[in-house]
PDB file of C-alpha atoms in Angstrom:
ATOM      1  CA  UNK A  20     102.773 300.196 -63.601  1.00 32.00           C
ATOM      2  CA  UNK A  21     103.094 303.380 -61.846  1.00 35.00           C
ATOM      3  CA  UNK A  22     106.936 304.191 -61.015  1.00 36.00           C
ATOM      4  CA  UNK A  23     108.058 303.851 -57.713  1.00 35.00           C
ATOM      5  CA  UNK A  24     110.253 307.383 -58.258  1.00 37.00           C
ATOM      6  CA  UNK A  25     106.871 308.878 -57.298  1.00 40.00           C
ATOM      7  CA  UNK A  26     106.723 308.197 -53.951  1.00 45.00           C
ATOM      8  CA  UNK A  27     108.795 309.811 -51.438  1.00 48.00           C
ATOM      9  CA  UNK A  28     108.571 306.810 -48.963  1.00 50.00           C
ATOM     10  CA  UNK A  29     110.644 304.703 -51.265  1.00 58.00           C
ATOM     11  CA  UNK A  30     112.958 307.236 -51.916  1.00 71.00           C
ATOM     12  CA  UNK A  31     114.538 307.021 -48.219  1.00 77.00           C
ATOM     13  CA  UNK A  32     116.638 304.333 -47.531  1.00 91.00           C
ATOM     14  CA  UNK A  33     116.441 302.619 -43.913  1.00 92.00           C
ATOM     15  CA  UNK A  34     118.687 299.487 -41.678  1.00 94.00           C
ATOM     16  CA  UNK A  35     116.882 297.992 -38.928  1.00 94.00           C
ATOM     17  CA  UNK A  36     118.510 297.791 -35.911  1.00 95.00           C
ATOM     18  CA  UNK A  37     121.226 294.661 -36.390  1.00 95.00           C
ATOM     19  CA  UNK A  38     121.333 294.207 -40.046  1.00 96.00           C
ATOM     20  CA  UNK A  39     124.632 292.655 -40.968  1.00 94.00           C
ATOM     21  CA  UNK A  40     126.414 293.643 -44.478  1.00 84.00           C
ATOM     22  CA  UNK A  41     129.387 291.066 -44.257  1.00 71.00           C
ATOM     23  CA  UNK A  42     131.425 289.156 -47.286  1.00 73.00           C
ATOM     24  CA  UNK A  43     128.531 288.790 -49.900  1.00 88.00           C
ATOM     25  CA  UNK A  44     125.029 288.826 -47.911  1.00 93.00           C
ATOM     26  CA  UNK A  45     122.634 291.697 -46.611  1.00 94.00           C
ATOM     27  CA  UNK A  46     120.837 290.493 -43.298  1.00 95.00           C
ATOM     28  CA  UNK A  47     118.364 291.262 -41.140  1.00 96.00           C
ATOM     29  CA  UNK A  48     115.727 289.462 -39.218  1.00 94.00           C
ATOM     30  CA  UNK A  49     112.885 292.238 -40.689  1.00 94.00           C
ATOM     31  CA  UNK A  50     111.353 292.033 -44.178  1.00 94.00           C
ATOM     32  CA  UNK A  51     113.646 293.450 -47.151  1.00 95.00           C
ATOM     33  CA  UNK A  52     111.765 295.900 -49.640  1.00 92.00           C
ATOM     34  CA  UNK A  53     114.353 296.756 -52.284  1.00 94.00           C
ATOM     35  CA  UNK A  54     113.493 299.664 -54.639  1.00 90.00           C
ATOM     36  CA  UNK A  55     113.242 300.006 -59.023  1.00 90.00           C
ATOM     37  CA  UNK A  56     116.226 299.648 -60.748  1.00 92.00           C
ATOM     38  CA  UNK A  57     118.773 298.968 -58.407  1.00 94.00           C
ATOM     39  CA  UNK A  58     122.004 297.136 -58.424  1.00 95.00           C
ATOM     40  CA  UNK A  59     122.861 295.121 -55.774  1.00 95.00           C
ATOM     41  CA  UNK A  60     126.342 292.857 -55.456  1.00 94.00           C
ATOM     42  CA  UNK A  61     125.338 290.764 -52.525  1.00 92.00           C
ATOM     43  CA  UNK A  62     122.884 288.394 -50.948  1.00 96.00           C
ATOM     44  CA  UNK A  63     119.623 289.231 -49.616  1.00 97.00           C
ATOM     45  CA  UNK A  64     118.658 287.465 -46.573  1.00 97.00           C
ATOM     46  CA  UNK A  65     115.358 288.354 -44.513  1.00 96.00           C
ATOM     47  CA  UNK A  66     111.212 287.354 -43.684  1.00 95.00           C
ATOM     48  CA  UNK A  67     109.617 288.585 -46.967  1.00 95.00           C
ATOM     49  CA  UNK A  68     111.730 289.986 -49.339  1.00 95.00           C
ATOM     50  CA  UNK A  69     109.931 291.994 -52.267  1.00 93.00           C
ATOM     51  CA  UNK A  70     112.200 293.122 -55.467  1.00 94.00           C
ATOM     52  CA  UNK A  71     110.886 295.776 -57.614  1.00 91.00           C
ATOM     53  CA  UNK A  72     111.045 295.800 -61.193  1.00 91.00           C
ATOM     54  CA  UNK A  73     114.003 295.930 -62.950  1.00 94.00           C
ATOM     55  CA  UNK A  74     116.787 295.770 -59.957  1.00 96.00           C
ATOM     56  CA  UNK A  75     119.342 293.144 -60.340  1.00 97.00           C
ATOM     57  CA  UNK A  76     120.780 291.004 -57.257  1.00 97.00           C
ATOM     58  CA  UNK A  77     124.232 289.385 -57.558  1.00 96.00           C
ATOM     59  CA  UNK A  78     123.720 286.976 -54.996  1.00 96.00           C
ATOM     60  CA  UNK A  79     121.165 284.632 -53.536  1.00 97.00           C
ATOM     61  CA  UNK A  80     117.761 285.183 -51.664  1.00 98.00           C
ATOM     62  CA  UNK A  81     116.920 283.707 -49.118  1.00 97.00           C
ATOM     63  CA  UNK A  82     113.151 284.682 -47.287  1.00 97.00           C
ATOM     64  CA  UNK A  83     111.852 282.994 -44.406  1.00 97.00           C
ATOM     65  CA  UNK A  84     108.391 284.103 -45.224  1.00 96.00           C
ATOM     66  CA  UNK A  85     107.307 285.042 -48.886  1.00 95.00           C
ATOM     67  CA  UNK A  86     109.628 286.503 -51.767  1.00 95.00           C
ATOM     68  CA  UNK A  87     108.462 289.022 -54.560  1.00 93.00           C
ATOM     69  CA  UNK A  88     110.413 289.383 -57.620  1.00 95.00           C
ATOM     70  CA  UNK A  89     109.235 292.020 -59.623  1.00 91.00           C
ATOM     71  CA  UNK A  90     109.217 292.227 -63.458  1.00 92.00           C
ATOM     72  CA  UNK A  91     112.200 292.202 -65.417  1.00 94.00           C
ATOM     73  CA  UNK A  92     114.077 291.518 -62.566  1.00 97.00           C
ATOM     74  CA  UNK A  93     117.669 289.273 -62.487  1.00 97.00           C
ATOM     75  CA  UNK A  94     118.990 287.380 -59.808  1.00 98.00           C
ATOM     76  CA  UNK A  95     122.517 286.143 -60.149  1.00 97.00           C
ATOM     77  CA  UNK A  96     122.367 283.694 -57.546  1.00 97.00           C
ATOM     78  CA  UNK A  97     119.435 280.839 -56.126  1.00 97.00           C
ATOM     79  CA  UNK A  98     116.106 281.751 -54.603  1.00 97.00           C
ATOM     80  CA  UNK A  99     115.493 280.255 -51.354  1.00 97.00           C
ATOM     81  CA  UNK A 100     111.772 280.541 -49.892  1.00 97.00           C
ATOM     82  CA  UNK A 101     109.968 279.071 -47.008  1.00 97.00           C
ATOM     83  CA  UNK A 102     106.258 280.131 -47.802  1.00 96.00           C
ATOM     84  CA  UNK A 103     104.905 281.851 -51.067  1.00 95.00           C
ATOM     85  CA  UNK A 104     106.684 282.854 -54.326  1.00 94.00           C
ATOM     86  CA  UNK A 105     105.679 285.743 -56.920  1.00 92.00           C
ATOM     87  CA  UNK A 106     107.431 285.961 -60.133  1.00 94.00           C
ATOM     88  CA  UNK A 107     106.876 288.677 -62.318  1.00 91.00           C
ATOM     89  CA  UNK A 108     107.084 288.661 -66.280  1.00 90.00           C
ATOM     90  CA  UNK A 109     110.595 288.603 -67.405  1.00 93.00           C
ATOM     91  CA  UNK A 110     112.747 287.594 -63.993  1.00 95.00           C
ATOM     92  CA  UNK A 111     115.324 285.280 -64.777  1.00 96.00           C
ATOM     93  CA  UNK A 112     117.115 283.257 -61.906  1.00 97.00           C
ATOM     94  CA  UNK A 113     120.392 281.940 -62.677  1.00 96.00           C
ATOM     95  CA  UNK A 114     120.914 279.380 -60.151  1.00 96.00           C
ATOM     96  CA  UNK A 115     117.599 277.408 -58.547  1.00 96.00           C
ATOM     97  CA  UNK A 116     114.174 278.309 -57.280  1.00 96.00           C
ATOM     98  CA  UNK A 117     113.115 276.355 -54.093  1.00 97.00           C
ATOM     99  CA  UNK A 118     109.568 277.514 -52.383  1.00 96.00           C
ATOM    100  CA  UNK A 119     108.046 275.247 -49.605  1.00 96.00           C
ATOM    101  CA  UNK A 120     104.128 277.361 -50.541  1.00 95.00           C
ATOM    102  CA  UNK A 121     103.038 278.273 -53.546  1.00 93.00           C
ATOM    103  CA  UNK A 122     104.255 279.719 -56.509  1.00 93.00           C
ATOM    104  CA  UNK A 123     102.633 282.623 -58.506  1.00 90.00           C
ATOM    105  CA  UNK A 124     104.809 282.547 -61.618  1.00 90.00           C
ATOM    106  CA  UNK A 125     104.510 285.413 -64.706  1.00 87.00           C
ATOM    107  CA  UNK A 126     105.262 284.870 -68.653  1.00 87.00           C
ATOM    108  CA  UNK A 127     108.810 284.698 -69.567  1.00 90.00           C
ATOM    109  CA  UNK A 128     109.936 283.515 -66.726  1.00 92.00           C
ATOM    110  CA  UNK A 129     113.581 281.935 -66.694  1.00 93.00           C
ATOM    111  CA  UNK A 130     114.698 279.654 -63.983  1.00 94.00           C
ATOM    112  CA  UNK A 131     118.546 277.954 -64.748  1.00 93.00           C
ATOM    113  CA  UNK A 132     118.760 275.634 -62.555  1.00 92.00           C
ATOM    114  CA  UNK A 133     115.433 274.232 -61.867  1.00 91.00           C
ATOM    115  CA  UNK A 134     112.922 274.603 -59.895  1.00 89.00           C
ATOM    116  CA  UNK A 135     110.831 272.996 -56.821  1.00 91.00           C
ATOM    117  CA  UNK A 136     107.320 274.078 -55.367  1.00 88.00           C
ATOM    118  CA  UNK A 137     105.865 272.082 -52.638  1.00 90.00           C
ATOM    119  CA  UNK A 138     102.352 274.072 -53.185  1.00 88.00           C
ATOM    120  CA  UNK A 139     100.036 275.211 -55.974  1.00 88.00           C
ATOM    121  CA  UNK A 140     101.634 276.595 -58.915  1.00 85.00           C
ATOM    122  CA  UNK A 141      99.851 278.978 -60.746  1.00 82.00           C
ATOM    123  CA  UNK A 142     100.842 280.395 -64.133  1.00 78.00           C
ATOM    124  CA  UNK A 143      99.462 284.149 -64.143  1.00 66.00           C
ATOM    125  CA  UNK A 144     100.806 287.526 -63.708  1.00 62.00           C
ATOM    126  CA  UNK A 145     101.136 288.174 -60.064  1.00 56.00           C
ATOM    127  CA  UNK A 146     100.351 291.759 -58.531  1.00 57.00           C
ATOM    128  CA  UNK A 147     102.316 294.416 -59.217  1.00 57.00           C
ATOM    129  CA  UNK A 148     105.055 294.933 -56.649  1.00 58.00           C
ATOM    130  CA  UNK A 149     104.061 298.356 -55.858  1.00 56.00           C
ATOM    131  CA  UNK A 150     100.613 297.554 -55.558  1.00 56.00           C
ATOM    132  CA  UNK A 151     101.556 294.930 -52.891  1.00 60.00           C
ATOM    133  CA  UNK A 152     104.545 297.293 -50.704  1.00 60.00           C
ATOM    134  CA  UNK A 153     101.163 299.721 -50.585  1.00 58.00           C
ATOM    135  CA  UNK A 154      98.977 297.063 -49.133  1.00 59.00           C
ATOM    136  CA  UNK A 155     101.624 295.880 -47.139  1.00 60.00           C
ATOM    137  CA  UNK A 156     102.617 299.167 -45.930  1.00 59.00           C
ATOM    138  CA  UNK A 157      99.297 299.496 -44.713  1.00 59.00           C
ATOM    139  CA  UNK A 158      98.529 296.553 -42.923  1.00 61.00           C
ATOM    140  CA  UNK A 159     102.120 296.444 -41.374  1.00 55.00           C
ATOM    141  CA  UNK A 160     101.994 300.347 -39.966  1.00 56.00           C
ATOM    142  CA  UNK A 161      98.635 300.428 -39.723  1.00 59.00           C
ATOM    143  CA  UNK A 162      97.788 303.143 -41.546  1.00 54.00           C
ATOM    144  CA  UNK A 163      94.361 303.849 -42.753  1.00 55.00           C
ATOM    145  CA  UNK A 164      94.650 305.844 -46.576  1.00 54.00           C
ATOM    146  CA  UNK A 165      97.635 306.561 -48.631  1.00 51.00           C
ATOM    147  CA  UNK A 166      98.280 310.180 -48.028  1.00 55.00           C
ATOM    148  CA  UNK A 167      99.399 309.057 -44.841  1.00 57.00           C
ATOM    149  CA  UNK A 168     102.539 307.672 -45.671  1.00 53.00           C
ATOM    150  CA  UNK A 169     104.653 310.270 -46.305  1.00 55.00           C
ATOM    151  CA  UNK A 170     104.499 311.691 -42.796  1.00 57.00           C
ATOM    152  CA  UNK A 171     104.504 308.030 -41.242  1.00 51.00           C
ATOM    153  CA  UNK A 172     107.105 307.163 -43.095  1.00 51.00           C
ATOM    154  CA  UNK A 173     109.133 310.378 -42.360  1.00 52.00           C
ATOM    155  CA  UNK A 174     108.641 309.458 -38.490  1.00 49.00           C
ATOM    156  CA  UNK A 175     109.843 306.204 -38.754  1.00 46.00           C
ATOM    157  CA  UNK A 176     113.480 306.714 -40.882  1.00 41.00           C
ATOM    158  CA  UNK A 177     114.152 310.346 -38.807  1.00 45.00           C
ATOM    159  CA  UNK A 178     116.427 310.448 -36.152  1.00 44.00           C
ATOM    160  CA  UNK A 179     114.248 309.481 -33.751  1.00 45.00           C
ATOM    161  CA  UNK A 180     114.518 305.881 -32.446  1.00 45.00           C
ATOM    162  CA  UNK A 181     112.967 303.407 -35.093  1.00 44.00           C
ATOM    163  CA  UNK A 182     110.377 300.649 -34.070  1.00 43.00           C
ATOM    164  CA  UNK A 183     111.911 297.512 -34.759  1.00 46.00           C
ATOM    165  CA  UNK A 184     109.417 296.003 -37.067  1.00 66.00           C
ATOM    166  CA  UNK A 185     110.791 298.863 -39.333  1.00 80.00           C
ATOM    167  CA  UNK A 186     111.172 297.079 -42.848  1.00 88.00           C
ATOM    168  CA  UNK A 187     115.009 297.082 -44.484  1.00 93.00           C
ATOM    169  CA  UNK A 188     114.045 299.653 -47.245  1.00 91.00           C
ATOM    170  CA  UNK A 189     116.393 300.724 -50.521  1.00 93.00           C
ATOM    171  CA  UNK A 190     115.455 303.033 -52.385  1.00 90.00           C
ATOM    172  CA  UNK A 191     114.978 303.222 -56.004  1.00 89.00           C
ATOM    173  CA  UNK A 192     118.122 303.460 -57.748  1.00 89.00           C
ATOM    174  CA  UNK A 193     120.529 302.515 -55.317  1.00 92.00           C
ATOM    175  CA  UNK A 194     124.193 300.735 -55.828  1.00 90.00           C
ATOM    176  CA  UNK A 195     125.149 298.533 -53.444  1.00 90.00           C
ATOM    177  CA  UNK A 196     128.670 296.813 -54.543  1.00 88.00           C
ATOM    178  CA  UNK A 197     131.887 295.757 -52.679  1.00 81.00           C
ATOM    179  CA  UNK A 198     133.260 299.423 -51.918  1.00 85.00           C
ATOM    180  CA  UNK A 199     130.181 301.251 -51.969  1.00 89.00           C
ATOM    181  CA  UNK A 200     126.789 301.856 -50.227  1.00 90.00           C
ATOM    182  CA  UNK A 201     125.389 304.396 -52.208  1.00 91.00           C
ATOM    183  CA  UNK A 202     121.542 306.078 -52.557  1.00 91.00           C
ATOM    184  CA  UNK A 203     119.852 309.200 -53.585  1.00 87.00           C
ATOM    185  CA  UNK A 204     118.727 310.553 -50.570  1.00 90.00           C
ATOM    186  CA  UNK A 205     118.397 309.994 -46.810  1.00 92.00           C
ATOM    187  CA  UNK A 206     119.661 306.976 -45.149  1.00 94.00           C
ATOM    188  CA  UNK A 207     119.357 305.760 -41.802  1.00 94.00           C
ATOM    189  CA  UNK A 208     121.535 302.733 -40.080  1.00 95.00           C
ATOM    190  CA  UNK A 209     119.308 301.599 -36.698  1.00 94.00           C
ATOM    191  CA  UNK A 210     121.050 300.230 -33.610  1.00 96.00           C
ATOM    192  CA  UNK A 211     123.253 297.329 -33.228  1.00 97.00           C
ATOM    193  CA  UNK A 212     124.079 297.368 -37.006  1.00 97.00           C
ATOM    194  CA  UNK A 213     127.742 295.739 -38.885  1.00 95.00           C
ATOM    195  CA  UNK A 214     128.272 297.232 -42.014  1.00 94.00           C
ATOM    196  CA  UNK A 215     131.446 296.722 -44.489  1.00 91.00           C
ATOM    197  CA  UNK A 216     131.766 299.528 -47.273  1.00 90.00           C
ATOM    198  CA  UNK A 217     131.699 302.983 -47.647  1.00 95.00           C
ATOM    199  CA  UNK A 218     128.273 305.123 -47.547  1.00 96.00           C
ATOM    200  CA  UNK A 219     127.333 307.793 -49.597  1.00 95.00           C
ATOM    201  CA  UNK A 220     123.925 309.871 -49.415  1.00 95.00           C
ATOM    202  CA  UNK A 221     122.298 312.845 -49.289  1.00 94.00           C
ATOM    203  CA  UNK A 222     121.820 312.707 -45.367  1.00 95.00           C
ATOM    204  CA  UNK A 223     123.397 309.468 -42.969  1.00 97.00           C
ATOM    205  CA  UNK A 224     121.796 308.776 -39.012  1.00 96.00           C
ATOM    206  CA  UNK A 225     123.425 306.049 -37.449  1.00 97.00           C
ATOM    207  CA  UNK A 226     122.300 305.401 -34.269  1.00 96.00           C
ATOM    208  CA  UNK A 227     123.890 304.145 -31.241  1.00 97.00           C
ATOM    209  CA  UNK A 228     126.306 301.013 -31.403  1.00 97.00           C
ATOM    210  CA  UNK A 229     126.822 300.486 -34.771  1.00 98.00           C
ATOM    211  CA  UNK A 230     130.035 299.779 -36.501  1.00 97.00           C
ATOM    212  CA  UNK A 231     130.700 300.465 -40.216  1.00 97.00           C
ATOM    213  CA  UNK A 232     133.999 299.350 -41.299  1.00 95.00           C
ATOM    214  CA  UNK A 233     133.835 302.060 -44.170  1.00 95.00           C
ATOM    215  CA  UNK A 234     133.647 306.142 -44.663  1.00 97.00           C
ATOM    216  CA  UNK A 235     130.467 308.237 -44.582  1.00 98.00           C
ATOM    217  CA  UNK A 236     129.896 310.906 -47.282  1.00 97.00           C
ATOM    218  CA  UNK A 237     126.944 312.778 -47.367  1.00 97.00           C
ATOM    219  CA  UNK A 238     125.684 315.484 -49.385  1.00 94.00           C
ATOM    220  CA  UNK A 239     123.680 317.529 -46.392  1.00 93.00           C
ATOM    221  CA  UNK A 240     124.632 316.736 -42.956  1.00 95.00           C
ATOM    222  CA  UNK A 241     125.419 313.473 -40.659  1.00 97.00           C
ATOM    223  CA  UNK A 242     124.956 312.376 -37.390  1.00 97.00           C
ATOM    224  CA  UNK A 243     126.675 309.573 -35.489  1.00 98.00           C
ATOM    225  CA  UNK A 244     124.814 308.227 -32.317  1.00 97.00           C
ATOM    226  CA  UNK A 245     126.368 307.372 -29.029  1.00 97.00           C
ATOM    227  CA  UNK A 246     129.235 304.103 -28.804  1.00 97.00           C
ATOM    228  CA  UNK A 247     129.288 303.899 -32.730  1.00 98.00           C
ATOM    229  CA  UNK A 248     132.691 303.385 -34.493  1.00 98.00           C
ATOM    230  CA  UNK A 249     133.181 304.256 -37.931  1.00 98.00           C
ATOM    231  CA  UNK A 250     136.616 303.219 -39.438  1.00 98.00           C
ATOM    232  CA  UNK A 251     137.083 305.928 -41.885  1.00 97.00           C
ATOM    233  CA  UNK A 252     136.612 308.935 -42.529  1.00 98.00           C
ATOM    234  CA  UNK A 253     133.203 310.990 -41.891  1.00 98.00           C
ATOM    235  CA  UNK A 254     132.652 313.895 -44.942  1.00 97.00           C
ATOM    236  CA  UNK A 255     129.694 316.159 -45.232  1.00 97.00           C
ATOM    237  CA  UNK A 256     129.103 319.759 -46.789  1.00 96.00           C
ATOM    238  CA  UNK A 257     126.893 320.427 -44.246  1.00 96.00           C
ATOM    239  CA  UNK A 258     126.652 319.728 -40.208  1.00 97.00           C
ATOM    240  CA  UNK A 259     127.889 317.106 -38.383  1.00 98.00           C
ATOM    241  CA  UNK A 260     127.192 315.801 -34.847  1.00 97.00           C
ATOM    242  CA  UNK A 261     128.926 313.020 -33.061  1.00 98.00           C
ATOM    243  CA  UNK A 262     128.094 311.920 -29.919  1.00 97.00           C
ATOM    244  CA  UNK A 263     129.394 310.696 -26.218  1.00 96.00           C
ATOM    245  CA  UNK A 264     131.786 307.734 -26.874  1.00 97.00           C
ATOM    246  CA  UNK A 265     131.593 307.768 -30.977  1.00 98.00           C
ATOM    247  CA  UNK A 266     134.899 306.593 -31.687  1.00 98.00           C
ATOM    248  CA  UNK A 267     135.999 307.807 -35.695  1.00 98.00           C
ATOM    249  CA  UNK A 268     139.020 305.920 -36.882  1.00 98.00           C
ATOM    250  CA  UNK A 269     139.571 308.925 -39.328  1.00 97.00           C
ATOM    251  CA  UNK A 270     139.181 312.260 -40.510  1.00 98.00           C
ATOM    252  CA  UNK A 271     136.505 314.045 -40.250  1.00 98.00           C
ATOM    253  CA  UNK A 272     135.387 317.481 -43.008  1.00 98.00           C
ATOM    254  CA  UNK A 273     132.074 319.583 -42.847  1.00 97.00           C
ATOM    255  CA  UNK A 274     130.604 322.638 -42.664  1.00 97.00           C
ATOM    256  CA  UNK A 275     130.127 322.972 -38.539  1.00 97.00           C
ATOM    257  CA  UNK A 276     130.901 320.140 -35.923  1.00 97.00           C
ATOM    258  CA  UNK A 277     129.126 319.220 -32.918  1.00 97.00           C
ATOM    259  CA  UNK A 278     131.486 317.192 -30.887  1.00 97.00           C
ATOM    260  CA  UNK A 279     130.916 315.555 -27.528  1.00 97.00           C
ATOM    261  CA  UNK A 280     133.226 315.448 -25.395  1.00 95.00           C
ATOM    262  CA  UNK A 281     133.644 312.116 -24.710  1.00 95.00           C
ATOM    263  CA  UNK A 282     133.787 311.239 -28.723  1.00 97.00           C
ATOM    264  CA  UNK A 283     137.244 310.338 -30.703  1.00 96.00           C
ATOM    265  CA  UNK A 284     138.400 311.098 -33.444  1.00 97.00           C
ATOM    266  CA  UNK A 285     141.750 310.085 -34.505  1.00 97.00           C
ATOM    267  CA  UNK A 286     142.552 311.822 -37.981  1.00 96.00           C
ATOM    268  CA  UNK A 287     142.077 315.602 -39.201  1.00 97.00           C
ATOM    269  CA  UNK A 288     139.020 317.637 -38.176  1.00 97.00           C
ATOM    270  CA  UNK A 289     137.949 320.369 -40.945  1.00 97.00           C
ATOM    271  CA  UNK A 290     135.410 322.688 -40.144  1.00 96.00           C
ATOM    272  CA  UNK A 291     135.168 325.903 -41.246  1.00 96.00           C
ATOM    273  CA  UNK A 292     131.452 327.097 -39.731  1.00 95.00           C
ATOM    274  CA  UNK A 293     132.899 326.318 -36.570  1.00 95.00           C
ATOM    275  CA  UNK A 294     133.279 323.604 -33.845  1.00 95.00           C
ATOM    276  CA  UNK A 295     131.025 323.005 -31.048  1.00 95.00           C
ATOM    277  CA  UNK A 296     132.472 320.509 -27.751  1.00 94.00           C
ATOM    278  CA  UNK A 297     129.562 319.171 -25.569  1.00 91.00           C
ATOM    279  CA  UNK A 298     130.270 318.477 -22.136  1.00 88.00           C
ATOM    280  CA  UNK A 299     128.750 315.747 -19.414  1.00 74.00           C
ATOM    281  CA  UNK A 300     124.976 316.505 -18.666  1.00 66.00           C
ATOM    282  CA  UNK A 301     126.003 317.615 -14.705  1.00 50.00           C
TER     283      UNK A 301
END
């Protein structure tokens, strides 16, 4: 299977607008696509959810539409589906499997607790994951051939305002545990969002009204939307911008700061390139 660290698309990690990381569970009312080889410490909770191969999840899943597990996958936790179920070779479930549709269901498969199906259950070697977040990628964005989704993708997880049938995406390799929120490479938090846990990437958006109860360190720059609050601190070697009525319970460090007027921030500012203030459009 062809590995996922290919593609750029899955390299950039995205939060619809109102996901909720609280206590032990990751939700959002969008589908969940979470990358190769990652580590997750809490519950997944969403429409489809699709697991690529190898990633562990310490917690339970729970998809209102269809769940993917890919191969060689573990889930520390039950598996909770209310249409279709695909089960690569090699996942092992330790709690129980429950799927109201069908159930596509690889070699090797290990299920703890038992299992129900309500459907057709088909022994067989489901589609590869990566095969299917193509297809779906496709059909969901509407986009025509595969070059395509670099620069679609790009436009959708930028700082411009996400469509709200944006996927939850994590990338391949990320850690997501009780302290930390960390991935490679971009990340962007949509509107409305509640995050606990401190974030660490190569770039951070968060757009306007969110609330991360947590401190933001990124490698290349960060920008905070207008009416978030962040409760920490906010580091970054590169640029910063914060905007009108961003409230920063903490200090904030980078290279140059763009500062609205209207923003707080209630710790230490560090910037050595310099520090801009925005005023009021008149």
């Amino acid at each position: 299977m062809e590995s996922t660290g290919d593609h750029d698309w899955i390299r950039t990690c995205t939060l619809p607008d109102h996901t909720e990381l609280q206590e032990r569970t990751l939700k959002t009312g969008q589908d969940i696509v979470i990358g190769e080889r990652c580590r997750i410490d809490y519950g997944l909770f969403g429409n489809d959810v699709v697991v690529c191969e190898f990633s562990k999840i310490n917690g339970n899943i729970v998809a209102g539409g269809d769940a993917r597990i890919d191969n060689w996958c573990e889930i520390n936790g039950d598996v909770l589906v209310e249409e279709d179920a695909y089960l690569g070779e090699g996942v092992k479930i330790q709690g129980k499997l429950v799927v109201k549709g069908d159930l596509d269901i690889g070699d090797n498969v290990q299920i703890e607790r038992g299992f129900e199906a309500k459907g057709w259950i088909s022994i067989r070697n489901p589609m590869p994951v990566i095969i299917y977040i193509m297809m779906y990628l496709v059909a969901v964005l509407g986009i025509e051939k595969e070059e395509e989704l670099n620069s679609v993708l790009q436009k959708l997880f930028g700082d411009d305002e996400a469509p709200t049938a944006t996927p939850l995406m994590i990338p391949a390799g990320a850690v997501l545990n009780m302290q930390t929120f960390s991935v490679p490479e971009g990340m962007a938090v949509g509107t409305g969002c509640r995050l606990h846990g401190n974030i660490r990437a190569g770039s951070i958006a968060v757009r306007e009204e969110t609330t991360i109860f947590g401190s933001l360190h990124a490698r290349e720059g960060a920008s905070i939307a207008r009416g978030a609050v962040i409760h920490g601190d906010v580091q970054s070697n590169g640029d910063v911008m914060v905007e009108q009525e961003v409230h920063i319970l903490g200090n904030v460090s980078c290279r140059c700061l763009t500062l609205h007027e209207d923003a707080r921030v209630d710790g230490v500012i560090r910037a050595p390139g310099g520090l801009k203030i925005e005023r009021r459009a008149a």
